[in-house]
Coordinates of C-alpha atoms and ligand atoms in Angstrom, one line a residue:
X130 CA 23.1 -2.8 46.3
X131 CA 23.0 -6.5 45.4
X132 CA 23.2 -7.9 41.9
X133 CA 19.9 -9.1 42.5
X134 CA 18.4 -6.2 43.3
X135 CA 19.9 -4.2 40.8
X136 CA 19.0 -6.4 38.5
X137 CA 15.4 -6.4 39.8
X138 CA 15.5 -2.6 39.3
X139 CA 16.6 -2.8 36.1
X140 CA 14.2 -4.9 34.8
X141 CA 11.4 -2.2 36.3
X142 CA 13.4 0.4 34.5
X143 CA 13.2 -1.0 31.3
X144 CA 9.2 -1.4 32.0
X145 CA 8.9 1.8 33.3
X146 CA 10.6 3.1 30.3
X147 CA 8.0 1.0 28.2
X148 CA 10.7 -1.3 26.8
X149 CA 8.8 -4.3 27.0
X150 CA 10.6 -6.3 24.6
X151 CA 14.0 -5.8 26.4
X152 CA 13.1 -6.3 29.7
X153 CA 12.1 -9.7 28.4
X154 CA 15.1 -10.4 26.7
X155 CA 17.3 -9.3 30.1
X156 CA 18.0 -12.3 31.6
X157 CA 18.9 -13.7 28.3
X158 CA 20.8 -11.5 27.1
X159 CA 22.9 -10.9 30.6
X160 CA 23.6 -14.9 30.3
X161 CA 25.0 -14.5 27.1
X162 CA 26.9 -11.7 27.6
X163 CA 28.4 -13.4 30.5
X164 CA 28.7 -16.6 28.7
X165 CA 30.2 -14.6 25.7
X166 CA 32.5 -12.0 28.1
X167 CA 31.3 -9.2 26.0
X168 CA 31.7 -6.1 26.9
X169 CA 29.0 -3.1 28.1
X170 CA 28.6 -1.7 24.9
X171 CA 28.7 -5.0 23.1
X172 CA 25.6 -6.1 25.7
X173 CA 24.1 -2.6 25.4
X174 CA 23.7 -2.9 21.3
X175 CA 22.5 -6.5 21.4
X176 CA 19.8 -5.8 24.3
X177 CA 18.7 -2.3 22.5
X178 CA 18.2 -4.6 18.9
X179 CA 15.8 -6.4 20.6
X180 CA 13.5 -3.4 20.9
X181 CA 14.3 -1.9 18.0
X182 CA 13.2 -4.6 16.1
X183 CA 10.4 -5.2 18.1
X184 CA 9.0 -1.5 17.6
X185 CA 9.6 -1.7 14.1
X186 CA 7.6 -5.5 14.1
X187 CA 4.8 -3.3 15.8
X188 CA 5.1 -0.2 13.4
X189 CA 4.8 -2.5 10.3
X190 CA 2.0 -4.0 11.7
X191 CA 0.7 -0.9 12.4
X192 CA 1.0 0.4 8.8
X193 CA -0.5 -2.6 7.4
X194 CA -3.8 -2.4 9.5
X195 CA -4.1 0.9 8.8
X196 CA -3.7 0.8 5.1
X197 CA -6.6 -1.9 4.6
X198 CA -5.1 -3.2 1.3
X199 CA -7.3 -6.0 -0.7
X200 CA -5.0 -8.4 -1.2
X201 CA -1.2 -9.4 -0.5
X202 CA 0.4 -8.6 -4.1
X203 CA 3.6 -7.5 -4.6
X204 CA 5.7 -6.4 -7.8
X205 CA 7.7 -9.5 -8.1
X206 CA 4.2 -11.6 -8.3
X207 CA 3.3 -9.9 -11.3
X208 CA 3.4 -11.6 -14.5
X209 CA 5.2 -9.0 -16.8
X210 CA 5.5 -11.6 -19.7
X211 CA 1.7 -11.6 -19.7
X212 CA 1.1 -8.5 -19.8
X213 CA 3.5 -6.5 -22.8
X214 CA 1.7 -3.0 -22.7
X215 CA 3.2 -2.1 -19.4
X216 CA 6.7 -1.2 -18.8
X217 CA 8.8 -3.3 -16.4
X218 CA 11.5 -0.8 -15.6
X219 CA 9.2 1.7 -14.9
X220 CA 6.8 -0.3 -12.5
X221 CA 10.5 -1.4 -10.7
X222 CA 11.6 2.6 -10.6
X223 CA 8.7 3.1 -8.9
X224 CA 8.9 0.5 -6.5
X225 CA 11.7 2.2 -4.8
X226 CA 9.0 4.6 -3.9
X227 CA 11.0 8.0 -5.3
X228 CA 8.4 9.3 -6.7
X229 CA 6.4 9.4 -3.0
X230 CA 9.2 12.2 -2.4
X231 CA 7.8 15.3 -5.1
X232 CA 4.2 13.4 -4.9
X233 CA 3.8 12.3 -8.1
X234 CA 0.2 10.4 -9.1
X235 CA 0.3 7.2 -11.0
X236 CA -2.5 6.5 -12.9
X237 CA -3.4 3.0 -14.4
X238 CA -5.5 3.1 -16.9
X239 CA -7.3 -0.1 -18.8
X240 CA -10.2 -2.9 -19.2
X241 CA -10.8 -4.7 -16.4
X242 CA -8.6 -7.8 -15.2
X243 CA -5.4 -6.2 -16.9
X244 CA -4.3 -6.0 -13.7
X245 CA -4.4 -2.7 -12.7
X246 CA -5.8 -3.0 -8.6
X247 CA -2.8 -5.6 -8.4
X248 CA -0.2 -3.1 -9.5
X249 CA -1.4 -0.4 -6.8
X250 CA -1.7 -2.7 -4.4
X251 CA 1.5 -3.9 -4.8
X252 CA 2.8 -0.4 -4.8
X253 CA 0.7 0.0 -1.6
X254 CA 2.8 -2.7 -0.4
X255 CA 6.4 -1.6 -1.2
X256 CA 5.1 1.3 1.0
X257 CA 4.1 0.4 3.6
X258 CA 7.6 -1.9 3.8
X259 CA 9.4 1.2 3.3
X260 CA 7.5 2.8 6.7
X261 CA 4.8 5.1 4.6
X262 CA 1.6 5.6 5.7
X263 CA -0.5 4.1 2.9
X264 CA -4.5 3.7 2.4
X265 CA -6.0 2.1 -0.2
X266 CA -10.3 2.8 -1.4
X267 CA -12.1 2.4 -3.7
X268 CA -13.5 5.5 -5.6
X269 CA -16.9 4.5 -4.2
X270 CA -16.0 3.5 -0.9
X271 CA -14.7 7.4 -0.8
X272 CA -17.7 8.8 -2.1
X273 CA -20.1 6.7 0.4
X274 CA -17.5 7.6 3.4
X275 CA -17.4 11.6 2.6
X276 CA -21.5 11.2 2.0
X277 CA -22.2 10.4 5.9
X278 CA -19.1 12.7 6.7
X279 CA -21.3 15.0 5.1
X280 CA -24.3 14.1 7.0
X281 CA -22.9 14.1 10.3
X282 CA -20.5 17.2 10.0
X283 CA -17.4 15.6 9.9
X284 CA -16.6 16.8 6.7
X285 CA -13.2 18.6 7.7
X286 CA -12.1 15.9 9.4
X287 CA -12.5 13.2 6.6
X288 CA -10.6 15.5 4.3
X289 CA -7.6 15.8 6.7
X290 CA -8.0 11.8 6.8
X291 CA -7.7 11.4 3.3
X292 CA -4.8 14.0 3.0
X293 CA -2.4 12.6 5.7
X294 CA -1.2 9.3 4.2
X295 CA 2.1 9.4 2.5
X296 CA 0.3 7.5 -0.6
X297 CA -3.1 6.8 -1.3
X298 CA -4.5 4.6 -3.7
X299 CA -8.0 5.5 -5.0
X300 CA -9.2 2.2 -7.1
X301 CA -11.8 1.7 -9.6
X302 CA -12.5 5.5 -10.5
X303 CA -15.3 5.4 -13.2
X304 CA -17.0 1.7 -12.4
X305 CA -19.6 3.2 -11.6
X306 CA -21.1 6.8 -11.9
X307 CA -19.8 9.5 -9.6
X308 CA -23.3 11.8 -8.5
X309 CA -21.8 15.3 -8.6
X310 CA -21.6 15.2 -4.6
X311 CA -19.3 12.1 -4.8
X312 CA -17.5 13.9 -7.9
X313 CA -17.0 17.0 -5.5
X314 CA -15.4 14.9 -2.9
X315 CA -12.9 13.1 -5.1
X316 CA -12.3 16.4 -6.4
X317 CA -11.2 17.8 -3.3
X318 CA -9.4 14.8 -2.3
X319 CA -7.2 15.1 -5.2
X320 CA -7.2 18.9 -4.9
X321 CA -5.1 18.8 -1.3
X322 CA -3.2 16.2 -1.9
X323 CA -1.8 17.7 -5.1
X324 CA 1.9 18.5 -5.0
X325 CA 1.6 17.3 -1.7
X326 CA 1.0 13.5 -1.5
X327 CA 1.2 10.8 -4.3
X328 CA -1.8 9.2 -5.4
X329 CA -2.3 6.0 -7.0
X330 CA -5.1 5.9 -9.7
X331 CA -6.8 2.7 -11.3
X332 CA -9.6 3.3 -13.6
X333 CA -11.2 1.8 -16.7
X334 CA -11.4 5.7 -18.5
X335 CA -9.5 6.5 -20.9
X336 CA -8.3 10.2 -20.2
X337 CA -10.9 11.5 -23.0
X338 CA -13.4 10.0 -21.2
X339 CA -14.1 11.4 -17.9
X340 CA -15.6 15.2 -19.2
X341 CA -18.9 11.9 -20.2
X342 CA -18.8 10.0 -17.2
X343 CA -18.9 12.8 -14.1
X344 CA -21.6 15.0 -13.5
X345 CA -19.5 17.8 -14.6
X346 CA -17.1 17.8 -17.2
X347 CA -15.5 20.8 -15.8
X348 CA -14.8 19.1 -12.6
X349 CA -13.5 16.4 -14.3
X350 CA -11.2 18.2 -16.3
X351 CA -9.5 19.9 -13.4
X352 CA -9.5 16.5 -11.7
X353 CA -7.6 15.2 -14.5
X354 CA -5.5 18.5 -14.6
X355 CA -4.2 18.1 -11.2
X356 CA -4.2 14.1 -11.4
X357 CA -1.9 14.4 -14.9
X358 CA 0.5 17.5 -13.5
X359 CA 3.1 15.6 -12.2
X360 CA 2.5 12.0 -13.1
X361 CA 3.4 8.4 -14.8
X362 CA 0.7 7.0 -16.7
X363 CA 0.5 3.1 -18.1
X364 CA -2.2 3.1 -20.8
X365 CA -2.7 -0.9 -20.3
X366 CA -4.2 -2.9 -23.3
X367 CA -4.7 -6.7 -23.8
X368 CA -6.2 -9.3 -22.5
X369 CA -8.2 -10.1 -18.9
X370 CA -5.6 -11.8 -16.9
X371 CA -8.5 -13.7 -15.6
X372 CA -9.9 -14.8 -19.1
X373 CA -6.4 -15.8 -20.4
X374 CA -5.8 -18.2 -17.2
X375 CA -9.6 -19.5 -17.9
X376 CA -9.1 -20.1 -21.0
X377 CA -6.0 -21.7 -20.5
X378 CA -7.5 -23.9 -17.9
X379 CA -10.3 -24.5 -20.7
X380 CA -7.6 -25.7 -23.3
X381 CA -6.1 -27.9 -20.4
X382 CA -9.1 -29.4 -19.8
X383 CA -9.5 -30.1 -23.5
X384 CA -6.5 -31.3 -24.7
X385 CA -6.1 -35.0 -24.3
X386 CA -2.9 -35.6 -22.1
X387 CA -0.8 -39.0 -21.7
X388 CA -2.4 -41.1 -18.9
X389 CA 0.5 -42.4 -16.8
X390 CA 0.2 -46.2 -17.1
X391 CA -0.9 -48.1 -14.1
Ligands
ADP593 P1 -7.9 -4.9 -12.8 O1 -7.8 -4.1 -11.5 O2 -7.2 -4.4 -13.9 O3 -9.4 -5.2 -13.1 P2 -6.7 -7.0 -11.2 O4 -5.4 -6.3 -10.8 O5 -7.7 -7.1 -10.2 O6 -7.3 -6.3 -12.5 O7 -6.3 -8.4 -11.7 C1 -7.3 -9.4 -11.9 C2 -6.7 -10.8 -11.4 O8 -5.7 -11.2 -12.3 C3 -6.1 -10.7 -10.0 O9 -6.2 -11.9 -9.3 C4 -4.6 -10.4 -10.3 O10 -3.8 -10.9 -9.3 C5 -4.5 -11.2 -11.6 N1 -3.5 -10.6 -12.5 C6 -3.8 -9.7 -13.4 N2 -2.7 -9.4 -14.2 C7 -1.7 -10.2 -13.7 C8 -0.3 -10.4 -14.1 N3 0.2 -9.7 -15.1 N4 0.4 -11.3 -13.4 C9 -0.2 -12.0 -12.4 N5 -1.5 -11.9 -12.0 C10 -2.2 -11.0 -12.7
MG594 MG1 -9.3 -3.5 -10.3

């Protein structure tokens, strides 16, 4: 066979073999190689990169559609300074994601703007980077989703949906009222998930509060039960983040600054 031909072939190989990226990066990579002398194996590794990294390009991207986060935030853009009630060390423990392994919940728990959706989402995020299948929704978006599951019998199936990521992040429990139907769902959302897959909890109820705002305080209570087992919990105080960079703009806006002379 000719060079040319076998090179032909092996470019339909690598299609073939769905190696898209590296049949691409062939001729490339044979120029170098011959530009470079390098060896089989040192040719081999650098053509086989190419896909790798390509797949895992694909795969993140993958991940990140799926997971439908709100918003790009990440651990290192939070403000710890600004926010004392929560410990550092602990949200940076959890960012290595060890507690996804024994499916431990974290809840966080505080007044709105504290910044509670930021630190799941940016969990969320160290997640997905780490290859975990993450979803984020809000308590209501579940309840409305598991309604019309109801409705048009696809109840079994939404379940499974909600129990296969690796982490799921469940925000705003408590905003507003759960009906006992949507309390039922988040119940058995939580229910086969735990000791099986980590949720990530924001909510504005403090853990005495949810027997008032379900339907059923005895649903909530074994929510909370199962939620709390096997857990880390940041009870997070102070100020709106929002309000304090309002009000800061505010004072800005009020304090007389030196003109720079023209
Ligand atoms: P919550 O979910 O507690 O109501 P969010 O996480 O949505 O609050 O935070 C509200 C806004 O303030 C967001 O834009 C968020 O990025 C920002 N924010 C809150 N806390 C911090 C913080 N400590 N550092 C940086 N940004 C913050
Ligand atoms: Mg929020």
């Amino acid at each position: 066979m000719s060079d040319d031909s076998i090179y032909q072939q092996l470019r339909s190989h690598l299609a073939y073999l769905r190696l898209g990226a590296a049949a691409e990066a062939l001729p490339g990579e044979l120029d170098h190689a011959l530009k470079n002398k390098l060896g089989h194996s040192a040719f081999l590794h650098r053509l086989l990169d190419v896909e790798v990294q390509a797949t895992e390009t694909r795969r993140q991207a993958g991940l990140e559609r799926f997971a439908r986060l709100p918003a790009p935030w990440r651990v290192d853009d939070f403000d710890f300074d600004a926010q004392p009630s929560i410990d550092r060390n602990l949200v940076h423990e959890l960012a290595t994601l060890r507690f996804l392994e024994d499916a431990t919940n974290v809840l966080f728990i505080g007044p709105p703007g504290v910044g509670k959706t930021m630190l799941a989402v940016a969990l969320g995020r160290a997640s997905i980077e780490a290859g975990y299948r993450t979803y984020y929704t809000t308590a209501a978006d579940l309840a409305a989703r598991c309604h019309r599951a109801a409705l048009e019998g696809r109840w079994a199936t939404t379940m499974r949906f909600f129990a296969g990521p690796r982490l799921l992040i469940i925000d705003e429990v408590g905003y507003l009222p759960l009906a006992s139907e949507a309390a039922a769902a988040l119940f058995q959302v939580i229910s086969q998930r735990y000791l099986k897959g980590s949720i990530a909890l924001t909510t504005n109820l403090g853990v005495g509060q949810w027997g008032k705002v379900f339907d059923d305080p005895y649903v909530a209570g074994a929510m909370l039960d199962r939620l709390l087992h096997r857990s880390v919990v940041f009870n997070i105080d102070g100020d709106s983040y929002r309000m304090r960079a309002h009000r800061a703009r505010a004072e800005r806006l009020t304090t007389p600054t030196k003109r720079p002379r023209t």
